[in-house]
Amino acid sequence: MSVKKIFLNEEDIPRQWYNIAADLPTPMQPPVGPDGNPITPEMLSPVFPANLIEQEVSRQRWIDIPTEILEILKIWRPTPLIRAYNLEKHLKTPARIYFKDESVSPPGSHKPNTAVAQAWYNKKFGIKKLTTETGAGQWGSALAFACSLIGGIECKVYMVRISFDQKPFRKAMMQVWGANCVASPSKETNAGRAILKKMPDTPGSLGIAISEAIEEAVTDKSGKTRYSLGSVLNHVLLHQTIIGLEAKKQLKMAGEKGVDVVAACAGGGSNFGGLAFPFVLDKINGEKIDIIPVESATCPKMTRGPFAYDFGDTAQMTPLLPMFTLGHAYVPPPIHAGGLRYHGMAPLVSQCIVEGLVAPRAYNQLKCYESALLWARVEGSICAPETSHAIACVIEEALKAKEEGKEKVILFNYSGHGLLDLGGYEKYLSGKLTDYSLSENELCDSLKVIKDFPKAKKHKSGKW
Amino acid sequence: MSVKKIFLNEEDIPRQWYNIAADLPTPMQPPVGPDGNPITPEMLSPVFPANLIEQEVSRQRWIDIPTEILEILKIWRPTPLIRAYNLEKHLKTPARIYFKDESVSPPGSHKPNTAVAQAWYNKKFGIKKLTTETGAGQWGSALAFACSLIGGIECKVYMVRISFDQKPFRKAMMQVWGANCVASPSKETNAGRAILKKMPDTPGSLGIAISEAIEEAVTDKSGKTRYSLGSVLNHVLLHQTIIGLEAKKQLKMAGEKGVDVVAACAGGGSNFGGLAFPFVLDKINGEKIDIIPVESATCPKMTRGPFAYDFGDTAQMTPLLPMFTLGHAYVPPPIHAGGLRYHGMAPLVSQCIVEGLVAPRAYNQLKCYESALLWARVEGSICAPETSHAIACVIEEALKAKEEGKEKVILFNYSGHGLLDLGGYEKYLSGKLTDYSLSENELCDSLKVIKDFPKAKKHKSGKW
């Protein structure tokens, strides 16, 4: 029998995170204020603890992972690298397809990799309570899980009201782990009360929930509350690189000398960056690899948006970040891959695009569900709607390898399972899902909000 | 760092199932008809394929697992054996607690171990379609998964109507794997139509769904349809012994010379038997082990029912089986551990109780949810309501070891995750769950249905 799952021993969990900021050909541009002046670490300190701000701005290549964090990661790490033999056989491709299974964490996705680290650093800094927002609930449950396992640190989640009402199970999950999950807008913050006064029946939005979470953190007079973000920022992507570092070791164990294609879905960028950055380093060092962040065609910031300074959030509470964006006010129509509905792309991933190191691609949801269904029927597992975007890309690449008659090695990130997203599958199976294309006019409209912002510098090569 | 998860290599998946019927001190009593005459294998052939009937009546100790079945089991097997360090620390117990994690299969429980085997043997026998029933959906989704992976065999699931309506996600799961899932009673069978005529608004029952599934199998004139059952029968428990066989190897790898306590929840008995039977063999051979099937106090067949011949199903379509039972018409009040609501216990497990080899225990659901919540907060994962019964027992045993000051080794079966059962947690957390105790009068009433049946022989020692 051929080996399907490649496991590392627990002692082989990487002991350091990889910081790609150390290796990018052009240095990262700093976050700035609306006046164009760089944001200093001190200005971030009411929001994040100093130790995480230090990671956010660090250019040190390798950063040690504290032992206490490793002890908690051990609950589900190292995650297996699995060979998708059945899909290969079904597609009759000469490609060898591997996936890194991040769905095995208790909250069901890659999110806890950074949630555990963030909770630990906050606790170490003396913080007693973390606030955050959550849309569909993946991030909120990851942080709830992390705080529960770390112990001694409270977790407060502002959950977008419509999800709070429609997805009671994600809320229950957070409560099981002891978090306090409230519907946003809530009566607990000025921001929430102001919105409720104007629109008592609002379904809420991620932007509002972010405002509430940040407000609670910065207004706590004890100074013991901070805010936590699940993607986009440098330190978040840093914590996720454990995925790609493990995958590299495992590919070697599988007898592979290299990899030809690396793909992952990208909403805010942490799932993609986590898998891809260690391979981007290889590419910087001269290896030939196609590295593909996959987005939803409904929210096509990487394939159709400009590289520009924009707010990280709808509520305009963050600094301006240099990134591919559709404008911070862009609200994509509802798709089931809630994690891919974010308007911008992490600055680190955006910079990789600018440098030509990674090449984004966009897919519509019907194609993605079709791929997910094929996957479930031949490989057995039901993936998250976000993950289905990576699978659609992998199928395309595997068929291309077949056409070219090449024995390519394809690696992708199986970022989460779909067991709490079966409603989307139900709609797809009953023919109730449709696709959506953003028109050029809508795109132009959506970008108006950023036209007066300071400009992000394009790559010196002039390609972008 | 100490090792938390003990993995076997794929080549270490057991190559044979263990058949405890070969080793029981007293031979099993046969299934009989209402006239008391034994049921012959031929009489079962319209319902099950000959190769599975052969396993059902086999007394051969080791039965080879076909390579093609192993290839599919490899999708998630071998499952990890995990040390619950955090729970030990929390309880301050000297006991070492291990659990076998069967929740890692794509359908989320131990059920696919037999579903894959049954689908494979049916296909080998030339069967083109399997019918089955499902209550909460665990078994139906396991069989849908198995048929999808085996290929070339259809799956038809009769799902109890109230679950069909209330649990659309389990239904979606089955459809993702290509199964045809219909609400029972349906208009597709005589049994279903008759019920619908009398009671058009009935919520359905497992008994009705079984009748429909069996009727469709035995009335298919092509002879290419058979019925599949997810627990209770000998061959089903046989297929699950892979769990205990793996666990034994893994305990050795963890440096344990033996085990003191083995516990698993028991609804029909396959989850318990699968883990426990290889250890029951050790006990037969003289080792001292406490082996505990844990049931719900709401459906206390093992702790309060008699050992007697009774129908395996409410609809009286099966032969009479020698088992602990509350009477085949017993309908326990709704509890969230749907898998523990079956009225009887597998004949093989029942015989182990009669022989004094295993000692059942019953817990109420509030205590079990309390245990599940503690588990989630210290060990991180959210267990199925059924599994919480084993955890309640393990906590009790670990505290006993602490009282006694003994370094006991405790092993239990983590039979499934609770990600599709978060509704129960929600009710528990909001204080809406209650306990239920069966009164002596209710028990006597419930047993009236079996009083004229042939009597099962008690153990020769006279203890039962």
Short mmCIF file of C-alpha atoms in Angstrom, two decimals, chain A residues 1-5 7-8 10-11 13 15 67 70-71 73-78 82 86 106 145 148-149 168-173 175-178 373 376-382 417 419-420 422-423 425-426 429, chain B residues 1-5 7-8 10-11 13 15 67 70-71 73-78 82 86 106 145 148-149 168-173 175-178 373 376-382 417 419-420 422-423 425-426 429:
data_model
loop_
_atom_site.label_atom_id
_atom_site.label_comp_id
_atom_site.label_asym_id
_atom_site.label_seq_id
_atom_site.Cartn_x
_atom_site.Cartn_y
_atom_site.Cartn_z
CA MET A 1 0.00 0.00 0.00
CA SER A 2 1.23 3.48 -0.81
CA VAL A 3 1.40 6.02 2.01
CA LYS A 4 -1.40 8.58 1.98
CA LYS A 5 -0.84 10.67 5.11
CA PHE A 7 2.83 12.79 9.77
CA LEU A 8 5.61 14.60 11.54
CA GLU A 10 5.51 16.47 17.70
CA GLU A 11 9.19 17.30 18.23
CA ILE A 13 6.88 21.17 14.96
CA ARG A 15 10.54 26.08 16.67
CA THR A 67 7.49 26.61 24.38
CA LEU A 70 4.06 24.90 21.20
CA GLU A 71 2.48 22.94 24.05
CA LEU A 73 -0.34 23.83 19.27
CA LYS A 74 0.41 20.16 20.03
CA ILE A 75 -3.30 19.57 20.56
CA TRP A 76 -3.61 19.34 16.78
CA ARG A 77 -0.15 20.02 15.30
CA PRO A 78 1.83 18.96 13.37
CA ILE A 82 -1.96 14.16 2.63
CA ASN A 86 -8.14 9.55 -5.53
CA PRO A 106 -10.72 21.91 17.21
CA PHE A 145 -10.67 28.34 21.92
CA SER A 148 -9.84 28.90 26.99
CA LEU A 149 -6.68 26.82 26.53
CA PRO A 168 -26.44 29.97 16.47
CA PHE A 169 -24.02 27.04 16.34
CA ARG A 170 -20.90 29.16 15.92
CA LYS A 171 -22.09 31.24 18.85
CA ALA A 172 -22.64 28.07 20.90
CA MET A 173 -19.11 26.97 20.02
CA GLN A 175 -19.74 29.84 24.55
CA VAL A 176 -18.59 26.25 25.02
CA TRP A 177 -15.07 27.68 25.19
CA GLY A 178 -16.21 30.25 27.71
CA LEU A 373 -18.48 18.21 -4.45
CA ALA A 376 -15.99 15.12 -1.23
CA ARG A 377 -16.99 12.25 -3.46
CA VAL A 378 -13.49 11.08 -4.34
CA GLU A 379 -11.36 12.21 -1.39
CA GLY A 380 -14.08 11.85 1.23
CA SER A 381 -13.94 15.10 3.18
CA ILE A 382 -16.27 18.10 3.07
CA HIS A 417 -13.71 21.83 6.98
CA LEU A 419 -19.17 20.95 8.73
CA LEU A 420 -20.57 24.24 9.97
CA LEU A 422 -23.45 22.73 5.10
CA GLY A 423 -26.16 25.29 4.40
CA TYR A 425 -23.86 22.95 0.03
CA GLU A 426 -27.59 22.50 0.51
CA LEU A 429 -27.35 21.05 -4.46
CA MET B 1 8.12 18.36 25.52
CA SER B 2 6.11 15.26 26.35
CA VAL B 3 4.37 13.47 23.49
CA LYS B 4 0.62 14.04 23.35
CA LYS B 5 -0.53 12.23 20.19
CA PHE B 7 0.34 7.95 15.66
CA LEU B 8 0.76 4.60 13.97
CA GLU B 10 -0.49 3.37 7.79
CA GLU B 11 1.20 -0.01 7.40
CA ILE B 13 -3.41 -0.58 10.48
CA ARG B 15 -4.83 -6.55 8.81
CA THR B 67 -6.81 -4.66 0.95
CA LEU B 70 -7.77 -0.87 4.03
CA GLU B 71 -7.12 1.55 1.15
CA LEU B 73 -9.79 3.27 5.78
CA LYS B 74 -6.44 4.98 5.15
CA ILE B 75 -8.29 8.23 4.46
CA TRP B 76 -8.47 8.70 8.22
CA ARG B 77 -6.90 5.61 9.85
CA PRO B 78 -4.91 4.77 11.88
CA ILE B 82 -4.04 10.95 22.54
CA ASN B 86 -4.70 18.82 30.52
CA PRO B 106 -14.90 12.60 7.44
CA PHE B 145 -19.68 8.41 2.59
CA SER B 148 -19.36 7.30 -2.44
CA LEU B 149 -15.79 6.17 -1.81
CA PRO B 168 -31.08 19.75 7.32
CA PHE B 169 -27.28 19.72 7.62
CA ARG B 170 -26.99 15.97 8.13
CA LYS B 171 -29.23 15.52 5.11
CA ALA B 172 -27.03 17.91 3.10
CA MET B 173 -23.99 15.87 4.16
CA GLN B 175 -26.42 14.46 -0.47
CA VAL B 176 -22.89 15.82 -0.79
CA TRP B 177 -21.79 12.19 -0.83
CA GLY B 178 -24.39 11.40 -3.47
CA LEU B 373 -17.87 21.39 28.82
CA ALA B 376 -13.75 21.34 25.78
CA ARG B 377 -12.25 23.97 28.02
CA VAL B 378 -9.20 21.99 29.10
CA GLU B 379 -8.59 19.56 26.20
CA GLY B 380 -9.93 21.86 23.48
CA SER B 381 -12.26 19.65 21.46
CA ILE B 382 -16.06 19.58 21.40
CA HIS B 417 -17.16 15.18 17.53
CA LEU B 419 -19.84 19.94 15.56
CA LEU B 420 -23.23 18.93 14.19
CA LEU B 422 -24.05 22.22 18.96
CA GLY B 423 -27.79 22.73 19.47
CA TYR B 425 -24.72 22.51 23.99
CA GLU B 426 -26.69 25.68 23.36
CA LEU B 429 -25.64 26.50 28.35
#
